């Protein structure tokens, strides 16, 4: 089966691996029926462009009860008093391009702002995979997306999760995340073999369960350069140069 290099294609391929299914939030192609049923099931969903980067075009819908809904995009929040009026507003975007609807994961917060993680995984000289970097992405106040090019603040992962996990447990948890990122990348490379790097975006919920939001085949390096400590950025660049020489 052919899996397109789109969010839907990569999500669909990951679902074929029994090991990864528990980490995947429910995701469907966006339609009126899919959005309605997932809102009834989960209470909140994200709408994401099937193609696109940087967090642009992402919307969050929340069912607030009594047939009311909120729609958040950028800094704006709108309230609707029926699903019909809500979906009429949403369809102005979804009619122009392909969208997905995904269960909203209640992200961990740091100083009252949500964050998620980017795990950078690159091919090594032996054609295996190494985790070369991991960075947290802290959303700007009042924004629903964490992406660096959409105003998110890159921060050390250890700092972001330190209020939630202490001591040796934190060290072990970070290692589990690296193992997850490496394993996902190895699996993805079977269907997407031409890519020398993957960026695995991971959300962590209130129960400290990691969720794979999406996998990027052309992950941005510049977010790591925004960190004060440049060790990871230099390592990522060295792997990228090694790939060019090979």
Tab-separated table of C-alpha atoms in Angstrom:
chain	number	residue	atom	x	y	z
A	1	UNK	CA	0.000	0.000	0.000
A	2	UNK	CA	1.187	3.522	-0.828
A	3	UNK	CA	1.250	5.991	2.085
A	4	UNK	CA	1.495	9.616	0.950
A	5	UNK	CA	3.911	11.977	2.675
A	6	UNK	CA	1.045	13.807	4.382
A	7	UNK	CA	-0.119	13.904	7.994
A	8	UNK	CA	-2.849	11.404	7.128
A	9	UNK	CA	-0.497	9.101	5.227
A	10	UNK	CA	2.057	8.997	8.033
A	11	UNK	CA	-0.582	8.551	10.730
A	12	UNK	CA	-2.190	5.732	8.718
A	13	UNK	CA	1.148	3.964	8.348
A	14	UNK	CA	1.971	4.280	12.058
A	15	UNK	CA	-1.395	2.678	12.857
A	16	UNK	CA	-0.232	-0.483	11.077
A	17	UNK	CA	2.337	-1.022	13.843
A	18	UNK	CA	0.767	-2.617	16.917
A	19	UNK	CA	3.524	-1.104	19.071
A	20	UNK	CA	2.565	2.459	18.126
A	21	UNK	CA	-1.251	2.281	18.181
A	22	UNK	CA	-1.529	3.012	21.934
A	23	UNK	CA	0.398	6.262	21.413
A	24	UNK	CA	-1.799	7.612	18.594
A	25	UNK	CA	-4.704	9.929	19.407
A	26	UNK	CA	-7.808	9.178	17.370
A	27	UNK	CA	-7.485	10.945	14.011
A	28	UNK	CA	-9.838	11.003	11.037
A	29	UNK	CA	-10.231	12.883	7.802
A	30	UNK	CA	-12.283	15.959	8.661
A	31	UNK	CA	-15.950	15.869	7.686
A	32	UNK	CA	-19.113	17.102	9.334
A	33	UNK	CA	-19.901	13.602	10.624
A	34	UNK	CA	-16.336	12.950	11.863
A	35	UNK	CA	-16.086	16.267	13.720
A	36	UNK	CA	-19.519	15.792	15.289
A	37	UNK	CA	-18.879	12.216	16.466
A	38	UNK	CA	-15.417	12.977	17.839
A	39	UNK	CA	-16.672	16.017	19.750
A	40	UNK	CA	-19.343	13.825	21.363
A	41	UNK	CA	-16.693	11.238	22.229
A	42	UNK	CA	-13.843	13.473	23.433
A	43	UNK	CA	-15.297	16.915	24.135
A	44	UNK	CA	-12.466	18.717	22.342
A	45	UNK	CA	-10.678	18.218	19.011
A	46	UNK	CA	-8.062	19.858	16.831
A	47	UNK	CA	-8.514	20.506	13.135
A	48	UNK	CA	-5.216	20.352	11.246
A	49	UNK	CA	-4.349	20.878	7.583
A	50	UNK	CA	-3.332	17.542	6.060
A	51	UNK	CA	-0.423	19.352	4.429
A	52	UNK	CA	1.273	22.198	6.201
A	53	UNK	CA	3.882	23.109	8.763
A	54	UNK	CA	4.458	25.652	11.502
A	55	UNK	CA	1.074	25.225	13.143
A	56	UNK	CA	-0.651	27.466	10.607
A	57	UNK	CA	-4.323	26.761	9.955
A	58	UNK	CA	-4.817	24.743	13.144
A	59	UNK	CA	-8.100	25.218	15.019
A	60	UNK	CA	-9.383	23.859	18.325
A	61	UNK	CA	-13.052	23.093	18.943
A	62	UNK	CA	-14.410	22.512	22.436
A	63	UNK	CA	-17.910	21.406	23.381
A	64	UNK	CA	-18.910	23.502	26.396
A	65	UNK	CA	-22.276	21.839	26.996
A	66	UNK	CA	-25.883	22.811	26.271
A	67	UNK	CA	-25.194	22.649	22.547
A	68	UNK	CA	-22.537	25.362	22.697
A	69	UNK	CA	-19.044	25.280	21.214
A	70	UNK	CA	-15.913	27.412	21.209
A	71	UNK	CA	-13.617	27.696	18.207
A	72	UNK	CA	-10.059	28.893	18.795
A	73	UNK	CA	-7.637	29.931	16.072
A	74	UNK	CA	-4.567	32.069	16.696
A	75	UNK	CA	-5.525	34.485	19.481
A	76	UNK	CA	-9.213	34.564	18.505
A	77	UNK	CA	-12.003	32.663	20.283
A	78	UNK	CA	-15.543	32.459	18.924
A	79	UNK	CA	-18.625	30.950	20.560
A	80	UNK	CA	-21.388	29.126	18.672
A	81	UNK	CA	-24.810	28.092	19.905
A	82	UNK	CA	-25.257	25.116	17.580
A	83	UNK	CA	-23.090	22.567	15.821
A	84	UNK	CA	-24.498	23.712	12.491
A	85	UNK	CA	-23.312	27.302	12.926
A	86	UNK	CA	-19.943	26.074	14.184
A	87	UNK	CA	-19.379	23.754	11.242
A	88	UNK	CA	-20.485	26.433	8.798
A	89	UNK	CA	-17.620	28.608	10.082
A	90	UNK	CA	-15.162	25.713	10.067
A	91	UNK	CA	-16.068	24.586	6.543
A	92	UNK	CA	-14.872	27.890	5.104
A	93	UNK	CA	-11.398	26.561	5.823
A	94	UNK	CA	-11.894	22.826	5.333
A	95	UNK	CA	-13.626	23.274	1.977
A	96	UNK	CA	-10.496	24.868	0.505
A	97	UNK	CA	-7.970	22.263	1.606
A	98	UNK	CA	-7.767	18.796	3.130
A	99	UNK	CA	-8.080	18.746	6.930
A	100	UNK	CA	-7.824	16.146	9.682
A	101	UNK	CA	-9.694	16.055	12.977
A	102	UNK	CA	-7.715	14.782	15.969
A	103	UNK	CA	-8.584	14.118	19.585
A	104	UNK	CA	-7.334	17.002	21.723
A	105	UNK	CA	-4.734	15.842	24.232
A	106	UNK	CA	-4.823	17.862	27.494
A	107	UNK	CA	-1.182	18.976	27.453
A	108	UNK	CA	1.012	19.386	30.497
A	109	UNK	CA	1.561	23.026	31.459
A	110	UNK	CA	4.573	25.018	32.552
A	111	UNK	CA	3.743	28.291	34.290
A	112	UNK	CA	0.158	27.996	33.069
A	113	UNK	CA	1.161	27.558	29.421
A	114	UNK	CA	0.845	24.260	27.493
A	115	UNK	CA	3.856	22.579	25.942
A	116	UNK	CA	4.770	19.612	23.768
A	117	UNK	CA	8.065	18.113	22.558
A	118	UNK	CA	10.014	17.663	19.347
A	119	UNK	CA	12.352	14.653	19.203
A	120	UNK	CA	14.970	14.850	16.432
A	121	UNK	CA	16.160	11.485	15.118
A	122	UNK	CA	18.845	11.153	12.393
A	123	UNK	CA	20.601	8.397	10.502
A	124	UNK	CA	24.115	7.561	11.674
A	125	UNK	CA	27.093	6.222	9.703
A	126	UNK	CA	25.935	2.642	10.240
A	127	UNK	CA	22.522	3.452	8.707
A	128	UNK	CA	20.932	3.145	12.131
A	129	UNK	CA	19.063	5.884	13.973
A	130	UNK	CA	20.216	8.178	16.783
A	131	UNK	CA	18.264	10.681	18.843
A	132	UNK	CA	20.311	13.838	18.305
A	133	UNK	CA	18.080	16.318	20.077
A	134	UNK	CA	14.917	16.854	22.080
A	135	UNK	CA	13.349	20.227	22.768
A	136	UNK	CA	10.214	21.477	24.466
A	137	UNK	CA	7.885	23.932	22.746
A	138	UNK	CA	6.019	26.260	25.096
A	139	UNK	CA	2.940	27.949	23.654
A	140	UNK	CA	2.583	31.714	23.782
A	141	UNK	CA	-0.058	32.950	26.229
A	142	UNK	CA	-3.596	32.472	24.839
A	143	UNK	CA	-2.397	30.471	21.811
A	144	UNK	CA	-3.340	26.859	21.088
A	145	UNK	CA	-0.247	25.922	19.071
A	146	UNK	CA	3.298	25.443	20.345
A	147	UNK	CA	5.179	25.618	17.037
A	148	UNK	CA	8.375	27.682	17.051
A	149	UNK	CA	7.471	29.582	13.868
A	150	UNK	CA	4.050	30.359	15.335
A	151	UNK	CA	5.398	32.027	18.458
A	152	UNK	CA	6.244	28.992	20.594
A	153	UNK	CA	9.252	29.255	22.911
A	154	UNK	CA	11.929	26.510	22.646
A	155	UNK	CA	12.939	25.301	26.109
A	156	UNK	CA	14.944	22.443	27.641
A	157	UNK	CA	12.742	19.384	28.183
A	158	UNK	CA	14.143	18.776	31.657
A	159	UNK	CA	13.039	22.243	32.763
A	160	UNK	CA	9.494	21.863	31.411
A	161	UNK	CA	8.790	18.507	33.014
A	162	UNK	CA	10.626	19.132	36.308
A	163	UNK	CA	7.458	20.424	38.070
A	164	UNK	CA	5.688	17.177	37.130
A	165	UNK	CA	8.359	14.464	37.583
A	166	UNK	CA	11.120	14.453	40.180
A	167	UNK	CA	14.667	13.101	40.349
A	168	UNK	CA	15.553	9.731	38.864
A	169	UNK	CA	12.012	9.235	37.564
A	170	UNK	CA	12.524	12.264	35.336
A	171	UNK	CA	15.770	10.853	33.924
A	172	UNK	CA	14.066	7.552	33.175
A	173	UNK	CA	11.068	9.270	31.617
A	174	UNK	CA	13.261	11.305	29.259
A	175	UNK	CA	15.028	8.107	28.237
A	176	UNK	CA	11.650	6.487	27.494
A	177	UNK	CA	10.789	9.420	25.234
A	178	UNK	CA	14.069	9.008	23.340
A	179	UNK	CA	13.381	5.287	22.927
A	180	UNK	CA	9.925	6.113	21.587
A	181	UNK	CA	11.293	8.645	19.101
A	182	UNK	CA	13.976	6.284	17.840
A	183	UNK	CA	11.575	3.375	17.490
A	184	UNK	CA	9.004	5.429	15.603
A	185	UNK	CA	11.687	6.724	13.239
A	186	UNK	CA	12.975	3.221	12.520
A	187	UNK	CA	9.445	2.113	11.731
A	188	UNK	CA	8.708	5.138	9.529
A	189	UNK	CA	11.917	4.661	7.538
A	190	UNK	CA	10.570	1.416	6.068
A	191	UNK	CA	7.916	3.364	4.133
A	192	UNK	CA	9.766	6.686	3.856
A	193	UNK	CA	13.344	5.464	3.182
A	194	UNK	CA	14.710	8.547	1.427
A	195	UNK	CA	14.523	10.785	4.490
A	196	UNK	CA	17.662	11.004	6.684
A	197	UNK	CA	15.867	12.566	9.661
A	198	UNK	CA	12.505	12.538	11.399
A	199	UNK	CA	11.024	15.002	13.852
A	200	UNK	CA	8.630	13.195	16.197
A	201	UNK	CA	6.153	15.548	17.880
A	202	UNK	CA	4.986	14.227	21.245
A	203	UNK	CA	2.344	15.476	23.664
A	204	UNK	CA	2.339	14.474	27.331
A	205	UNK	CA	-0.986	14.361	29.152
A	206	UNK	CA	-1.800	14.876	32.823
A	207	UNK	CA	-1.198	11.170	33.539
A	208	UNK	CA	2.282	11.496	31.989
A	209	UNK	CA	1.346	9.376	29.001
A	210	UNK	CA	3.136	10.358	25.765
A	211	UNK	CA	1.094	10.727	22.567
A	212	UNK	CA	2.510	10.877	19.036
A	213	UNK	CA	0.913	13.933	17.425
A	214	UNK	CA	2.706	13.633	14.093
A	215	UNK	CA	6.011	12.741	12.454
A	216	UNK	CA	7.839	15.263	10.276
A	217	UNK	CA	10.000	14.081	7.374
A	218	UNK	CA	11.766	17.448	6.989
A	219	UNK	CA	12.219	18.567	10.598
A	220	UNK	CA	13.349	22.114	11.236
A	221	UNK	CA	16.807	22.430	12.792
A	222	UNK	CA	16.552	26.110	13.745
A	223	UNK	CA	14.445	25.485	16.847
A	224	UNK	CA	17.491	23.848	18.462
A	225	UNK	CA	19.638	26.861	17.629
A	226	UNK	CA	17.221	28.976	19.660
A	227	UNK	CA	18.283	27.181	22.846
A	228	UNK	CA	20.993	28.830	24.926
A	229	UNK	CA	22.956	25.576	25.039
A	230	UNK	CA	24.057	24.843	21.441
A	231	UNK	CA	25.286	21.272	22.062
A	232	UNK	CA	22.265	19.587	20.464
A	233	UNK	CA	22.240	22.015	17.539
A	234	UNK	CA	25.911	21.335	16.772
A	235	UNK	CA	25.292	17.598	16.938
A	236	UNK	CA	22.311	17.849	14.593
A	237	UNK	CA	24.355	19.859	12.093
A	238	UNK	CA	27.214	17.355	12.246
A	239	UNK	CA	24.815	14.499	11.416
A	240	UNK	CA	23.312	16.528	8.559
A	241	UNK	CA	26.781	17.216	7.109
A	242	UNK	CA	27.712	13.559	7.482
A	243	UNK	CA	24.647	12.619	5.433
A	244	UNK	CA	25.623	15.054	2.664
A	245	UNK	CA	29.113	13.555	2.465
A	246	UNK	CA	27.852	9.978	2.276
